Coordinates of C-alpha atoms in Angstrom, one line a residue:
M1382 CA -20.5 -35.6 -17.5
M1383 CA -20.1 -34.1 -14.1
S1384 CA -16.6 -33.1 -14.8
H1385 CA -17.9 -31.4 -17.8
W1386 CA -20.4 -29.3 -16.3
I1387 CA -17.9 -28.1 -13.2
D1388 CA -15.7 -27.2 -16.2
G1389 CA -18.3 -24.9 -17.7
I1390 CA -19.4 -23.2 -14.4
L1391 CA -15.8 -22.8 -13.9
G1392 CA -15.4 -21.2 -17.3
L1393 CA -18.3 -18.8 -16.7
A1394 CA -17.0 -17.6 -13.2
T1395 CA -13.6 -17.1 -14.9
A1396 CA -15.0 -15.1 -17.6
A1397 CA -17.1 -13.1 -15.0
L1398 CA -14.0 -12.8 -12.8
S1399 CA -11.8 -11.3 -15.6
V1400 CA -14.6 -8.8 -16.6
A1401 CA -14.5 -7.9 -12.8
V1402 CA -11.1 -7.4 -12.8
V1403 CA -10.9 -5.1 -15.9
L1404 CA -13.3 -2.8 -14.0
L1405 CA -11.7 -2.9 -11.0
L1406 CA -8.3 -1.8 -12.5
R1407 CA -9.8 0.6 -15.2
S1408 CA -11.6 2.2 -12.1
L1409 CA -8.1 3.2 -10.4
R1410 CA -7.4 4.8 -13.6
L1411 CA -10.6 6.7 -14.7
S1412 CA -11.6 10.3 -13.9
R1413 CA -13.4 11.3 -10.9
G1414 CA -16.7 11.6 -12.9
R1415 CA -16.5 8.1 -14.2
L1416 CA -15.3 6.6 -11.3
A1417 CA -18.5 6.2 -9.2
E1418 CA -20.5 4.7 -12.4
E1419 CA -17.7 2.2 -12.9
Q1420 CA -17.1 1.3 -9.3
Q1421 CA -21.0 0.5 -9.2
Q1422 CA -20.7 -1.6 -12.3
C1423 CA -17.6 -3.4 -10.5
G1424 CA -19.4 -3.6 -7.1
M1425 CA -22.4 -5.5 -8.9
L1426 CA -20.2 -8.0 -10.4
L1427 CA -18.5 -8.7 -7.3
D1428 CA -21.1 -8.9 -5.4
Y1429 CA -22.6 -11.6 -7.4
M1430 CA -19.3 -13.7 -7.7
V1431 CA -18.5 -16.7 -5.6
E1432 CA -14.9 -16.1 -5.7
A1433 CA -12.9 -14.1 -3.2
V1434 CA -11.2 -11.1 -5.0
L1435 CA -8.7 -9.0 -3.2
I1436 CA -5.9 -6.5 -3.6
L1437 CA -3.2 -7.1 -1.2
D1438 CA -0.4 -4.4 -0.4
S1439 CA 1.4 -6.9 1.9
P1440 CA 1.4 -10.5 1.8
D1441 CA -0.8 -10.2 5.0
T1442 CA -2.9 -7.0 4.3
A1443 CA -5.7 -6.4 1.7
I1444 CA -6.7 -2.8 0.8
F1445 CA -9.5 -4.1 -1.4
H1446 CA -11.9 -7.2 -0.7
S1447 CA -14.9 -8.3 -2.5
P1448 CA -18.1 -9.3 -0.2
S1449 CA -17.6 -13.1 -0.7
A1450 CA -14.0 -12.4 0.7
A1451 CA -15.5 -11.1 4.2
P1452 CA -14.8 -14.6 6.2
L1453 CA -11.4 -13.7 5.3
V1454 CA -11.2 -10.6 6.7
T1455 CA -10.2 -9.7 10.5
K1456 CA -12.2 -7.3 12.7
S1457 CA -9.4 -4.7 12.2
G1458 CA -10.0 -4.6 8.7
G1459 CA -6.8 -6.7 7.7
V1460 CA -6.7 -10.0 6.3
T1461 CA -4.3 -13.0 7.2
L1462 CA -3.9 -14.7 3.9
F1463 CA -1.6 -17.2 5.6
T1464 CA -4.2 -18.6 7.3
P1465 CA -7.1 -17.3 5.0
I1466 CA -10.0 -18.7 7.2
G1467 CA -8.9 -18.0 10.8
S1468 CA -6.8 -19.7 12.7
D1469 CA -8.9 -22.9 13.0
Y1470 CA -7.0 -24.4 9.9
D1471 CA -3.4 -25.2 9.0
A1472 CA -2.0 -25.0 5.2
V1473 CA -0.3 -28.3 4.3
L1474 CA 1.3 -29.6 1.2
E1475 CA -0.5 -32.7 -0.6
N1476 CA 1.8 -35.1 1.4
L1477 CA 0.4 -33.3 4.5
A1478 CA 3.7 -31.5 5.4
P1479 CA 3.5 -28.0 6.6
L1480 CA 3.3 -24.9 4.2
T1481 CA 5.6 -22.7 5.1
R1482 CA 5.4 -18.9 4.8
E1483 CA 7.8 -18.6 2.0
L1484 CA 5.8 -20.9 0.1
W1485 CA 2.5 -19.1 0.4
P1486 CA 1.0 -17.7 -2.8
A1487 CA 0.7 -14.3 -1.8
T1488 CA 4.6 -14.4 -0.4
R1489 CA 5.5 -15.5 -3.7
A1490 CA 3.4 -13.3 -5.7
F1491 CA 5.3 -10.0 -4.3
S1492 CA 8.4 -11.6 -5.1
G1493 CA 7.3 -11.0 -8.5
E1494 CA 6.0 -14.5 -9.3
T1495 CA 2.7 -15.2 -10.8
I1496 CA 0.3 -17.6 -9.4
R1497 CA -2.2 -19.3 -11.4
N1498 CA -5.2 -21.6 -9.9
E1499 CA -2.5 -23.2 -7.5
L1500 CA -4.4 -26.0 -5.3
L1501 CA -4.4 -24.8 -1.4
I1502 CA -4.9 -27.5 1.0
L1503 CA -6.3 -26.6 4.6
R1504 CA -6.6 -29.3 7.4
H1505 CA -8.6 -28.4 10.5
K1506 CA -6.7 -28.5 13.6
T1507 CA -9.1 -30.1 15.7
T1508 CA -11.3 -32.0 13.2
G1509 CA -8.8 -32.8 10.7
D1510 CA -11.1 -32.2 7.8
F1511 CA -10.0 -30.9 4.6
I1512 CA -10.9 -28.1 2.9
Y1513 CA -9.5 -26.9 -0.7
R1514 CA -8.9 -23.7 -2.2
S1515 CA -7.7 -22.6 -5.8
V1516 CA -5.5 -19.4 -5.5
T1517 CA -4.5 -17.3 -8.2
A1518 CA -2.2 -14.3 -7.3
V1519 CA -0.8 -11.9 -9.8
P1520 CA 1.5 -9.1 -9.0
F1521 CA 1.3 -5.7 -10.5
I1522 CA 2.5 -2.2 -10.0
S1523 CA 0.1 0.7 -8.6
T1524 CA -0.4 3.5 -11.1
V1525 CA -0.9 5.7 -8.0
D1526 CA 1.8 5.3 -5.6
R1527 CA 4.3 3.1 -7.7
K1528 CA 4.2 0.0 -5.1
R1529 CA 3.7 -3.4 -5.6
R1530 CA 0.2 -4.7 -5.5
V1531 CA -1.1 -8.1 -5.5
L1532 CA -4.7 -9.2 -7.1
S1533 CA -5.6 -12.3 -5.2
I1534 CA -8.6 -14.7 -6.2
I1535 CA -9.5 -17.5 -4.2
R1536 CA -11.9 -20.0 -5.0
D1537 CA -13.5 -22.8 -3.0
D1538 CA -12.6 -26.3 -4.7
T1539 CA -13.8 -28.3 -1.7
Q1540 CA -16.9 -29.8 -3.4
H1541 CA -15.1 -30.0 -6.7
H1542 CA -12.3 -31.7 -5.3
R1543 CA -14.2 -34.1 -3.1
V1544 CA -16.5 -35.2 -6.5
D1545 CA -13.0 -35.8 -7.9
E1546 CA -11.8 -37.8 -4.9
A1547 CA -15.2 -39.7 -5.0
R1548 CA -14.8 -40.4 -8.8
L1549 CA -11.3 -41.6 -8.0
R1550 CA -12.5 -43.8 -5.1
L1551 CA -15.2 -45.4 -7.4
G1552 CA -12.8 -45.9 -10.2
A1553 CA -10.4 -47.5 -8.0
I1554 CA -13.0 -49.8 -6.6
V1555 CA -14.3 -51.0 -10.2
E1556 CA -10.7 -51.4 -11.2
S1557 CA -9.8 -53.6 -8.2
C1558 CA -13.3 -55.7 -8.3
D1559 CA -12.6 -59.3 -9.0
D1560 CA -16.0 -59.3 -11.0
A1561 CA -16.0 -58.1 -14.6
I1562 CA -17.6 -54.7 -14.9
I1563 CA -18.4 -53.9 -18.2
S1564 CA -20.4 -51.1 -20.0
T1565 CA -21.7 -50.5 -23.7
D1566 CA -23.2 -47.7 -25.7
A1567 CA -26.6 -48.0 -26.9
T1568 CA -25.5 -50.3 -30.0
G1569 CA -23.9 -52.6 -27.8
H1570 CA -20.0 -51.5 -28.4
I1571 CA -17.9 -51.6 -25.3
T1572 CA -17.0 -48.4 -23.4
S1573 CA -15.5 -49.6 -20.5
W1574 CA -13.5 -52.6 -19.2
N1575 CA -11.9 -53.1 -15.8
R1576 CA -9.3 -55.1 -14.4
G1577 CA -11.6 -57.9 -13.4
A1578 CA -12.8 -58.3 -17.0
E1579 CA -9.3 -58.7 -18.3
R1580 CA -8.6 -61.2 -15.6
M1581 CA -11.6 -63.2 -16.3
Y1582 CA -11.5 -62.9 -20.2
G1583 CA -7.9 -62.5 -20.8
Y1584 CA -8.4 -59.3 -23.0
S1585 CA -6.9 -56.2 -22.4
A1586 CA -8.8 -53.0 -22.3
T1587 CA -7.3 -51.6 -25.5
E1588 CA -8.2 -55.0 -27.2
V1589 CA -11.9 -54.5 -26.6
L1590 CA -12.8 -51.2 -26.2
G1591 CA -15.0 -49.9 -29.3
Q1592 CA -15.7 -53.6 -30.0
H1593 CA -19.2 -55.1 -30.1
I1594 CA -20.4 -57.3 -27.0
R1595 CA -20.8 -60.1 -28.9
S1596 CA -16.8 -60.8 -29.2
I1597 CA -17.2 -62.2 -25.7
T1598 CA -20.5 -64.4 -26.2
P1599 CA -20.5 -67.6 -28.0
D1600 CA -22.4 -68.6 -31.0
N1601 CA -22.5 -64.8 -32.1
G1602 CA -24.6 -64.2 -28.7
A1603 CA -26.8 -66.7 -28.8
D1604 CA -27.8 -66.5 -25.2
G1605 CA -29.8 -63.4 -26.1
Q1606 CA -27.3 -60.7 -25.0
A1607 CA -28.5 -58.4 -28.0
A1608 CA -32.2 -58.7 -26.8
H1609 CA -31.2 -58.0 -23.1
I1610 CA -29.3 -54.8 -24.3
E1611 CA -32.5 -53.7 -26.3
R1612 CA -34.8 -54.2 -23.4
L1613 CA -32.6 -52.5 -21.2
M1614 CA -32.4 -49.2 -23.6
R1615 CA -36.1 -49.4 -23.7
G1616 CA -36.3 -48.6 -20.0
E1617 CA -37.1 -52.2 -19.0
T1618 CA -35.7 -54.2 -15.7
V1619 CA -33.6 -57.4 -16.8
E1620 CA -33.5 -59.9 -13.9
P1621 CA -29.9 -61.0 -13.1
F1622 CA -29.4 -64.4 -14.9
N1623 CA -26.8 -67.0 -15.8
A1624 CA -25.0 -66.9 -19.0
V1625 CA -21.9 -68.2 -20.7
R1626 CA -19.1 -66.2 -22.3
V1627 CA -15.9 -66.9 -24.2
A1628 CA -12.3 -66.0 -23.0
K1629 CA -9.5 -65.2 -25.2
D1630 CA -7.9 -68.8 -25.2
G1631 CA -11.5 -70.4 -26.3
R1632 CA -12.3 -71.4 -22.7
R1633 CA -16.3 -71.2 -21.8
I1634 CA -16.9 -69.3 -18.6
D1635 CA -20.2 -69.7 -16.8
I1636 CA -21.1 -66.3 -15.4
A1637 CA -23.8 -64.9 -13.2
L1638 CA -24.6 -61.5 -14.9
S1639 CA -26.5 -58.5 -13.5
T1640 CA -27.3 -55.7 -15.8
F1641 CA -28.6 -52.3 -15.8
A1642 CA -29.3 -49.2 -17.9
V1643 CA -26.8 -46.3 -17.7
R1644 CA -28.5 -42.7 -17.8
N1645 CA -27.0 -39.1 -18.3
T1646 CA -27.8 -36.4 -16.0
A1647 CA -30.8 -35.6 -18.0
G1648 CA -32.2 -39.0 -17.3
D1649 CA -31.6 -40.3 -21.0
I1650 CA -30.3 -43.7 -21.2
I1651 CA -27.1 -43.8 -23.2
G1652 CA -25.9 -47.4 -22.6
T1653 CA -26.0 -50.3 -20.5
S1654 CA -23.6 -51.7 -17.8
G1655 CA -23.2 -55.3 -16.4
I1656 CA -21.2 -56.9 -13.1
A1657 CA -20.2 -60.6 -14.4
R1658 CA -19.0 -63.1 -11.8
D1659 CA -17.2 -66.2 -12.9
I1660 CA -19.3 -69.1 -11.6
T1661 CA -17.4 -71.8 -13.6
A1662 CA -16.0 -73.6 -10.6
T1663 CA -19.6 -73.5 -8.8
R1664 CA -21.2 -75.0 -11.6
A1665 CA -18.9 -77.6 -12.1
L1666 CA -19.2 -78.5 -8.3
E1667 CA -23.0 -78.5 -8.7
H1668 CA -22.6 -80.7 -11.9
Q1669 CA -20.2 -83.0 -9.7
L1670 CA -22.6 -83.1 -6.8
I1671 CA -25.5 -84.0 -9.1
Q1672 CA -23.5 -86.6 -10.9
S1673 CA -22.8 -87.8 -7.5
Q1674 CA -26.4 -88.1 -6.6
K1675 CA -27.5 -89.8 -9.9
M1676 CA -24.5 -92.4 -9.6
E1677 CA -25.6 -92.9 -6.0
A1678 CA -29.4 -93.5 -7.0
I1679 CA -28.3 -95.7 -10.0
G1680 CA -26.3 -97.5 -7.6
Q1681 CA -29.1 -98.2 -5.2
L1682 CA -31.4 -99.4 -8.2
T1683 CA -28.7 -101.7 -9.5
G1684 CA -28.0 -103.2 -6.2
G1685 CA -31.3 -104.3 -5.8
I1686 CA -31.8 -105.7 -8.9
A1687 CA -28.4 -107.6 -8.8
H1688 CA -29.3 -108.7 -5.5
D1689 CA -32.6 -110.3 -6.6
F1690 CA -31.3 -111.7 -9.8
N1691 CA -28.6 -113.1 -8.0
N1692 CA -31.1 -115.1 -6.3
L1693 CA -32.7 -116.2 -9.4
L1694 CA -29.2 -117.3 -10.8
A1695 CA -28.7 -119.7 -7.5
I1696 CA -31.7 -121.4 -8.2
I1697 CA -31.1 -121.5 -11.9
L1698 CA -27.6 -123.0 -11.2
G1699 CA -28.7 -125.3 -8.7
N1700 CA -31.3 -126.6 -10.5
L1701 CA -29.0 -127.1 -13.8
E1702 CA -26.2 -128.8 -11.5
L1703 CA -28.9 -131.2 -10.1
L1704 CA -30.3 -132.1 -13.6
E1705 CA -26.7 -132.7 -14.7
H1706 CA -26.3 -135.7 -12.5
T1707 CA -29.8 -137.2 -14.2
I1708 CA -28.7 -136.9 -17.5
P1709 CA -26.3 -139.3 -19.1
A1710 CA -22.8 -138.0 -20.1
G1711 CA -22.7 -137.4 -23.9
S1712 CA -26.2 -137.1 -24.5
P1713 CA -27.9 -134.1 -26.1
G1714 CA -29.3 -133.4 -23.1
R1715 CA -26.5 -133.2 -21.2
R1716 CA -24.8 -130.7 -23.7
R1717 CA -27.9 -128.5 -23.5
A1718 CA -27.6 -128.5 -19.5
E1719 CA -23.8 -127.6 -19.9
T1720 CA -24.6 -124.9 -22.2
A1721 CA -27.1 -123.5 -20.2
Q1722 CA -24.9 -123.6 -17.4
R1723 CA -22.0 -121.8 -19.1
A1724 CA -24.6 -119.2 -19.6
A1725 CA -25.7 -118.8 -16.1
N1726 CA -22.3 -118.5 -14.9
R1727 CA -21.6 -115.7 -17.1
C1728 CA -24.9 -114.4 -15.9
A1729 CA -23.4 -114.8 -12.4
D1730 CA -20.4 -112.9 -13.5
L1731 CA -22.3 -109.9 -14.7
T1732 CA -24.1 -109.7 -11.5
R1733 CA -20.9 -109.7 -9.5
R1734 CA -19.7 -106.6 -11.5
L1735 CA -23.1 -105.0 -10.9
L1736 CA -22.6 -105.7 -7.2
A1737 CA -19.5 -104.3 -7.4
F1738 CA -20.7 -100.9 -9.1
S1739 CA -23.5 -100.8 -6.3
S1740 CA -20.8 -101.1 -3.5
R1741 CA -22.5 -104.8 -2.3
E1742 CA -20.0 -107.0 -3.4
H1743 CA -18.3 -109.0 -0.5
L1744 CA -14.6 -107.5 -0.2
T1745 CA -11.9 -108.9 1.8
P1746 CA -9.6 -106.0 2.7
A1747 CA -6.1 -106.1 3.8
I1748 CA -2.9 -103.8 4.0
V1749 CA -1.5 -103.3 0.5
D1750 CA 1.4 -101.5 -0.9
P1751 CA -0.1 -99.4 -3.9
E1752 CA 3.2 -99.3 -5.9
S1753 CA 3.8 -103.0 -5.5
S1754 CA -0.1 -103.8 -6.7
V1755 CA 0.5 -101.3 -9.7
R1756 CA 3.6 -103.3 -10.5
N1757 CA 2.2 -106.6 -10.3
T1758 CA -0.7 -105.3 -12.4
L1759 CA 1.5 -104.1 -15.3
D1760 CA 3.3 -107.2 -15.2
M1761 CA 0.0 -109.2 -15.8
A1762 CA -1.1 -106.7 -18.5
T1763 CA 2.5 -106.9 -20.5
H1764 CA 1.2 -109.2 -23.4
A1765 CA -2.5 -107.4 -23.6
L1766 CA -0.7 -104.1 -23.8
G1767 CA 1.8 -104.7 -26.7
P1768 CA 4.7 -103.3 -27.6
E1769 CA 3.5 -100.1 -29.1
I1770 CA 2.2 -99.0 -25.4
V1771 CA 4.9 -97.3 -23.7
V1772 CA 4.3 -97.5 -19.8
S1773 CA 6.1 -95.3 -17.0
I1774 CA 5.4 -95.4 -13.4
T1775 CA 6.2 -92.5 -11.1
A1776 CA 5.7 -93.0 -7.3
Q1777 CA 6.8 -91.0 -4.6
P1778 CA 9.1 -92.8 -2.1
N1779 CA 7.6 -94.1 1.1
I1780 CA 3.9 -93.8 0.3
P1781 CA 1.7 -95.2 3.2
H1782 CA 0.1 -98.3 2.4
I1783 CA -3.8 -98.5 1.9
F1784 CA -6.5 -100.9 3.3
V1785 CA -8.3 -102.2 0.1
D1786 CA -9.3 -105.7 -1.5
S1787 CA -5.9 -106.5 -3.0
S1788 CA -7.5 -108.4 -6.1
G1789 CA -10.2 -105.8 -6.5
F1790 CA -7.7 -103.4 -6.5
E1791 CA -5.6 -104.6 -9.1
S1792 CA -8.7 -105.7 -11.1
A1793 CA -9.6 -101.8 -11.2
L1794 CA -5.9 -101.1 -12.4
L1795 CA -6.6 -103.5 -15.0
N1796 CA -9.7 -102.3 -16.2
L1797 CA -8.2 -98.7 -16.6
V1798 CA -5.1 -99.9 -18.2
I1799 CA -7.2 -101.9 -20.8
N1800 CA -9.3 -98.6 -21.4
A1801 CA -6.2 -96.7 -22.1
R1802 CA -4.8 -99.3 -24.3
D1803 CA -7.9 -99.3 -26.4
A1804 CA -8.0 -95.5 -26.3
M1805 CA -4.5 -96.0 -28.4
P1806 CA -5.0 -98.1 -31.1
R1807 CA -1.8 -96.9 -32.6
G1808 CA 0.4 -97.0 -29.5
G1809 CA 1.3 -94.0 -27.3
Q1810 CA 2.4 -93.3 -23.8
L1811 CA 0.7 -94.7 -20.7
S1812 CA 1.7 -93.0 -17.3
I1813 CA 0.9 -94.0 -13.8
G1814 CA 1.5 -91.9 -10.8
I1815 CA 1.1 -92.8 -7.5
E1816 CA 1.4 -89.6 -4.6
P1817 CA -0.2 -88.9 -1.2
V1818 CA -2.5 -86.2 -1.1
T1819 CA -4.5 -84.4 1.5
L1820 CA -7.8 -82.9 1.1
D1821 CA -9.2 -79.7 2.9
P1822 CA -12.6 -78.7 3.6
S1823 CA -12.6 -76.5 0.7
S1824 CA -11.7 -79.4 -1.9
P1825 CA -14.5 -79.9 -4.4
L1826 CA -14.5 -83.5 -3.7
V1827 CA -14.8 -83.0 0.2
L1828 CA -17.7 -80.2 -0.5
D1829 CA -19.9 -82.7 -3.0
G1830 CA -19.7 -85.4 -0.2
S1831 CA -17.4 -88.0 -2.2
L1832 CA -14.4 -87.7 0.5
K1833 CA -13.8 -86.8 3.8
P1834 CA -10.8 -84.0 4.4
L1835 CA -8.2 -86.9 5.0
A1836 CA -5.1 -87.9 3.7
Y1837 CA -5.3 -90.1 0.6
S1838 CA -3.0 -92.5 -1.7
L1839 CA -3.9 -90.8 -5.2
V1840 CA -3.3 -93.4 -8.1
S1841 CA -3.6 -91.7 -11.3
V1842 CA -3.7 -93.3 -15.1
T1843 CA -3.3 -91.2 -17.8
D1844 CA -3.1 -92.0 -21.7
H1845 CA -2.7 -89.5 -24.6
G1846 CA -5.3 -91.1 -26.7
H1847 CA -8.4 -89.9 -28.4
G1848 CA -10.2 -88.5 -25.4
M1849 CA -13.9 -88.3 -25.1
P1850 CA -16.2 -85.3 -25.3
R1851 CA -18.3 -83.9 -22.2
D1852 CA -21.6 -85.9 -22.9
V1853 CA -19.9 -89.1 -23.0
L1854 CA -17.6 -88.2 -19.7
N1855 CA -20.6 -87.7 -18.1
R1856 CA -22.1 -91.1 -18.5
V1857 CA -18.8 -93.0 -18.0
F1858 CA -19.5 -94.7 -14.7
E1859 CA -23.1 -95.5 -15.8
P1860 CA -23.5 -99.5 -15.9
F1861 CA -23.7 -101.0 -19.5
Y1862 CA -23.0 -97.6 -21.2
T1863 CA -19.8 -97.5 -23.5
P1864 CA -18.7 -95.1 -25.9
K1865 CA -17.0 -98.5 -27.6
E1866 CA -18.2 -100.2 -30.9
R1867 CA -20.9 -102.8 -30.2
G1868 CA -19.5 -105.9 -29.3
R1869 CA -16.2 -104.4 -28.0
G1870 CA -17.2 -103.5 -24.3
T1871 CA -19.8 -104.6 -21.4
G1872 CA -20.1 -101.1 -20.1
L1873 CA -19.2 -102.4 -16.6
G1874 CA -15.5 -101.8 -16.7
L1875 CA -15.6 -98.1 -15.3
P1876 CA -18.5 -98.5 -13.0
M1877 CA -16.6 -101.5 -11.6
V1878 CA -14.1 -99.4 -10.8
Y1879 CA -16.4 -96.5 -9.6
G1880 CA -18.3 -98.9 -7.0
F1881 CA -14.9 -100.8 -5.8
A1882 CA -13.3 -97.4 -5.0
R1883 CA -16.5 -96.0 -3.6
Q1884 CA -16.9 -99.3 -1.2
S1885 CA -13.1 -98.8 -0.4
G1886 CA -13.9 -95.5 1.4
G1887 CA -12.5 -93.6 -1.7
T1888 CA -13.5 -92.4 -4.9
V1889 CA -12.6 -91.9 -8.6
T1890 CA -12.5 -89.1 -11.1
I1891 CA -11.8 -88.6 -14.6
E1892 CA -10.8 -85.7 -17.1
S1893 CA -10.9 -86.0 -20.7
E1894 CA -10.6 -83.9 -23.8
P1895 CA -11.1 -84.9 -27.3
G1896 CA -7.6 -85.4 -29.0
L1897 CA -5.7 -84.8 -25.7
G1898 CA -6.3 -87.9 -23.7
T1899 CA -7.9 -89.0 -20.6
T1900 CA -6.7 -89.4 -16.8
V1901 CA -8.3 -91.2 -14.2
R1902 CA -7.6 -90.6 -10.4
L1903 CA -8.2 -93.3 -7.7
Y1904 CA -8.4 -92.0 -4.1
F1905 CA -7.7 -94.6 -1.2
P1906 CA -7.3 -93.5 2.4
F1907 CA -4.2 -94.6 3.8
A1908 CA -4.5 -97.8 6.0
T1909 CA -4.7 -97.8 9.9
M1910 CA -3.4 -100.9 11.6
P1911 CA -6.4 -102.8 12.8
A1912 CA -6.3 -103.6 16.6
A1913 CA -5.0 -107.2 17.2
P1914 CA -8.0 -109.5 18.7
T1915 CA -7.0 -110.2 22.3
D1916 CA -8.7 -112.8 24.8
L1917 CA -10.4 -114.7 22.2
P1918 CA -11.0 -118.1 23.1
S1919 CA -9.8 -121.1 21.0
L1920 CA -12.6 -122.7 19.3
P1921 CA -12.3 -126.3 17.7
I1922 CA -14.2 -126.1 14.2
S1923 CA -15.0 -129.2 12.7
E1924 CA -16.3 -129.5 9.0
P1925 CA -20.1 -131.0 8.9
R1926 CA -20.4 -134.4 7.8
P1927 CA -23.2 -136.4 6.3
G1928 CA -25.7 -136.9 8.7
S1929 CA -25.1 -133.7 10.5
T1930 CA -28.2 -131.2 10.4
I1931 CA -28.1 -127.9 8.7
L1932 CA -30.4 -125.1 9.4
F1933 CA -31.0 -123.3 6.0
V1934 CA -32.7 -119.7 6.6
D1935 CA -33.8 -117.8 3.3
D1936 CA -37.0 -115.9 2.3
E1937 CA -36.7 -117.1 -1.3
E1938 CA -38.7 -120.3 -1.4
D1939 CA -37.6 -121.7 -4.6
L1940 CA -34.0 -121.4 -3.2
L1941 CA -34.9 -123.0 -0.1
E1942 CA -36.0 -125.9 -2.2
I1943 CA -33.2 -126.2 -4.5
A1944 CA -30.8 -126.2 -1.2
T1945 CA -32.9 -128.8 0.3
E1946 CA -32.6 -131.0 -2.2
Y1947 CA -29.0 -130.4 -3.0
L1948 CA -28.0 -130.9 0.3
T1949 CA -30.1 -133.6 1.1
T1950 CA -28.6 -135.9 -1.9
L1951 CA -25.2 -134.8 -0.1
G1952 CA -26.5 -136.8 3.0
F1953 CA -27.4 -134.1 5.4
R1954 CA -30.3 -133.6 7.3
I1955 CA -32.1 -130.1 6.6
L1956 CA -34.1 -127.7 8.7
R1957 CA -35.7 -124.9 6.6
A1958 CA -36.8 -121.3 7.7
E1959 CA -37.9 -118.5 5.7
N1960 CA -37.4 -115.9 8.2
A1961 CA -35.4 -115.5 11.6
V1962 CA -38.3 -116.1 13.3
E1963 CA -38.8 -119.6 12.2
A1964 CA -35.2 -120.1 12.4
L1965 CA -35.3 -119.4 16.3
R1966 CA -38.4 -121.7 16.5
A1967 CA -36.4 -124.4 14.7
T1968 CA -33.5 -124.3 16.9
A1969 CA -35.5 -124.8 19.9
T1970 CA -37.4 -127.7 18.6
G1971 CA -35.2 -129.3 15.6
G1972 CA -32.6 -130.7 18.1
P1973 CA -28.8 -130.3 17.7
I1974 CA -27.8 -128.1 14.7
D1975 CA -24.1 -128.3 13.5
L1976 CA -24.3 -125.6 10.8
I1977 CA -26.5 -122.6 10.2
V1978 CA -26.7 -121.0 6.3
T1979 CA -28.6 -117.7 6.5
D1980 CA -29.5 -114.8 4.0
I1981 CA -28.6 -111.4 5.6
L1982 CA -31.3 -109.4 4.5
M1983 CA -34.8 -111.1 5.2
P1984 CA -38.3 -109.8 6.3
G1985 CA -39.5 -110.0 9.9
G1986 CA -37.6 -107.6 11.7
V1987 CA -34.6 -109.7 12.5
N1988 CA -31.8 -110.1 9.9
G1989 CA -29.4 -112.9 9.4
V1990 CA -26.4 -111.1 11.7
E1991 CA -29.0 -110.8 14.7
L1992 CA -30.1 -114.4 13.9

C-alpha cells in the first residue's frame, strides 16, 4: 500500500515537472512580448516543485536552475554536478566502487545519451551515511546558439529508498523466521505464507496461497479458527492460545498461536495475520513429565498397598502351613488347606510383581553382559515364540556390561518378547537391538528427570504387529491395565518391566502406532566395577540349632504371633518385640541372642537397619 502511495505522488510530480519543462522550453522560443508571462507561469511551477531542474551548458555548469536546486549551486553561480551537494559526499556504484566522471549522468548526456531516472548513490565521507538521488538527463540543441545543452532533473529518493530497504529487511526477517507467519484476508483465505510456514506444514506458498485457512486446521477448523478470525475482523483482541494444525504428510502439530488484525493506511481492518510456533516437542516433553509423575505416584501407592498385603499374606500362609500339620493327609480339610495355600502363593506372586513395579522388590545386582542375557532369554523363549516368529539380534561389538539383577533382566526381556509374540498372532519379525548411547543434558529423558546425562546400554525390542493407539499407549505401564482380551493378561507384565528398569537406575520407553508395530527401549547404566572389600574380619557363622534364642521384631502383631508359634514348634526360644526400642530392651534382659529377624520399616524412630 505504501508503494502505491509513493508511486502516485511520483506520478503527479512527474506530470507537473513535464508541464514545467514544456513551459520552460517554450519560453526560450517565445516572442519578447509573451516571454515575461510564460516565464512567470514557469517560475510558479518550478517554485513549488521539490525536484531540482537544471539546464546545463557543460557537465559542470548550469545556466538555469529551479529554486529547489539551490543547494547544488556554488557561490560563484556555477554548479558542480559531479558532486551535486558539495564536497562532503562521494558518488558510488551499488557495489560501493567509486563512480568515475565518465559514468556521471551529465557527462554521458553531453555525449548524446538520454538518462532516465537513474539511481545515484552518494556516501558521506565522514559518517558513511548514504543518500539517494534519481537523475534524468536529456540532451537537446539550443535554438539560440545551436549548442548542445542538457536538461537535468534530480529527485531526492532517499526516503523512498529507505522505505524500500525497510520493506526488504522486514520481508527478509519474515522469510528467515523459524516460526510460521501467515496472513489471511477478511474471509479467511491465505494471502501470505513464509518459509517458516513451509518448513512447519510442508506446503509451499504456491500450494496454499488463495486457499482457506481451514485447509491446515484439523476436523474442518474445529479448534475455533473461524471464530477467531471473525473476532479479529470486528476489532476485538484475541489472546495467544494453543491449537492443533495438520501438516501435508498428515502429522498433527501442536502450535502456540498469536493472531492480530491487519489494517490498511486508512485504519480499516482488511485481514488477519498470525505467528505460529511449533510446540509439538515441548508438549510431548510435558506429557512425558506428567506420565513420569503419575507413574511415580501410582508406584508409591502400589508399593504401600503391596507391602501391607505382603504382611497379611505372610500371616495367611503361616497359619495355613501350621494348620496343614494338624489335619490328616488325604482328608477333605487337608485338601481345602492345600487349595488355600495355592491361592495364597498366587497372591504372593502378584504382590511380588506389584513390589517390582513400585521398585521395592529385593534385587541382587551383578555385572551382566547384555548380549549374553538377551541370547539366553531367546533360547528359553524359542518354544513359546513358535516357528512363525522370525527373530533377529543386532548388537554392536564390545558393549560395556551393565550392573543389574540377572534374573530380573531376563524376566523383563521375556515379558517383552511374549508381548511381541501376542502382537503378531500370524507371525512376523521380532528385532532386538543392543547398542551404547550417551544422553546429553538436552535429551528429553534427562529433561523430564527419568535419567541422568550419562552413557547407557540401550536394549530395544521391536515387533511389526498391530500396534497400539495413543490412549492405550499412555496407560500400558499402569498396574492391572491391559489392552488384551479378558483372561489373556494380568496387566502386570509391562509395569514389572518399568519398575525393574527404574530400580536398576535406568528407565523404559515405548513407541507404537496402530498397524505399524511397537518398539520398547530399555536403558541401563554401564557397570562400574565395585570396590573389593578390604580388611574384613573372617567371622565364623553357624546355623541356629533348636534351643537357640531368636529375637523376632515386627510391628505386625499377627505376624509376630504366627512366627512365634511356627519357630517354637521347631524348638527355638523366641523373644518378641514390636519395635526397635523393645528389641534393644530384650537384648539387655533376655540373655544371649543367636539370631535376630527384624522388619525394616517400623514405628518408633529406629528402623531395622539401625537396630
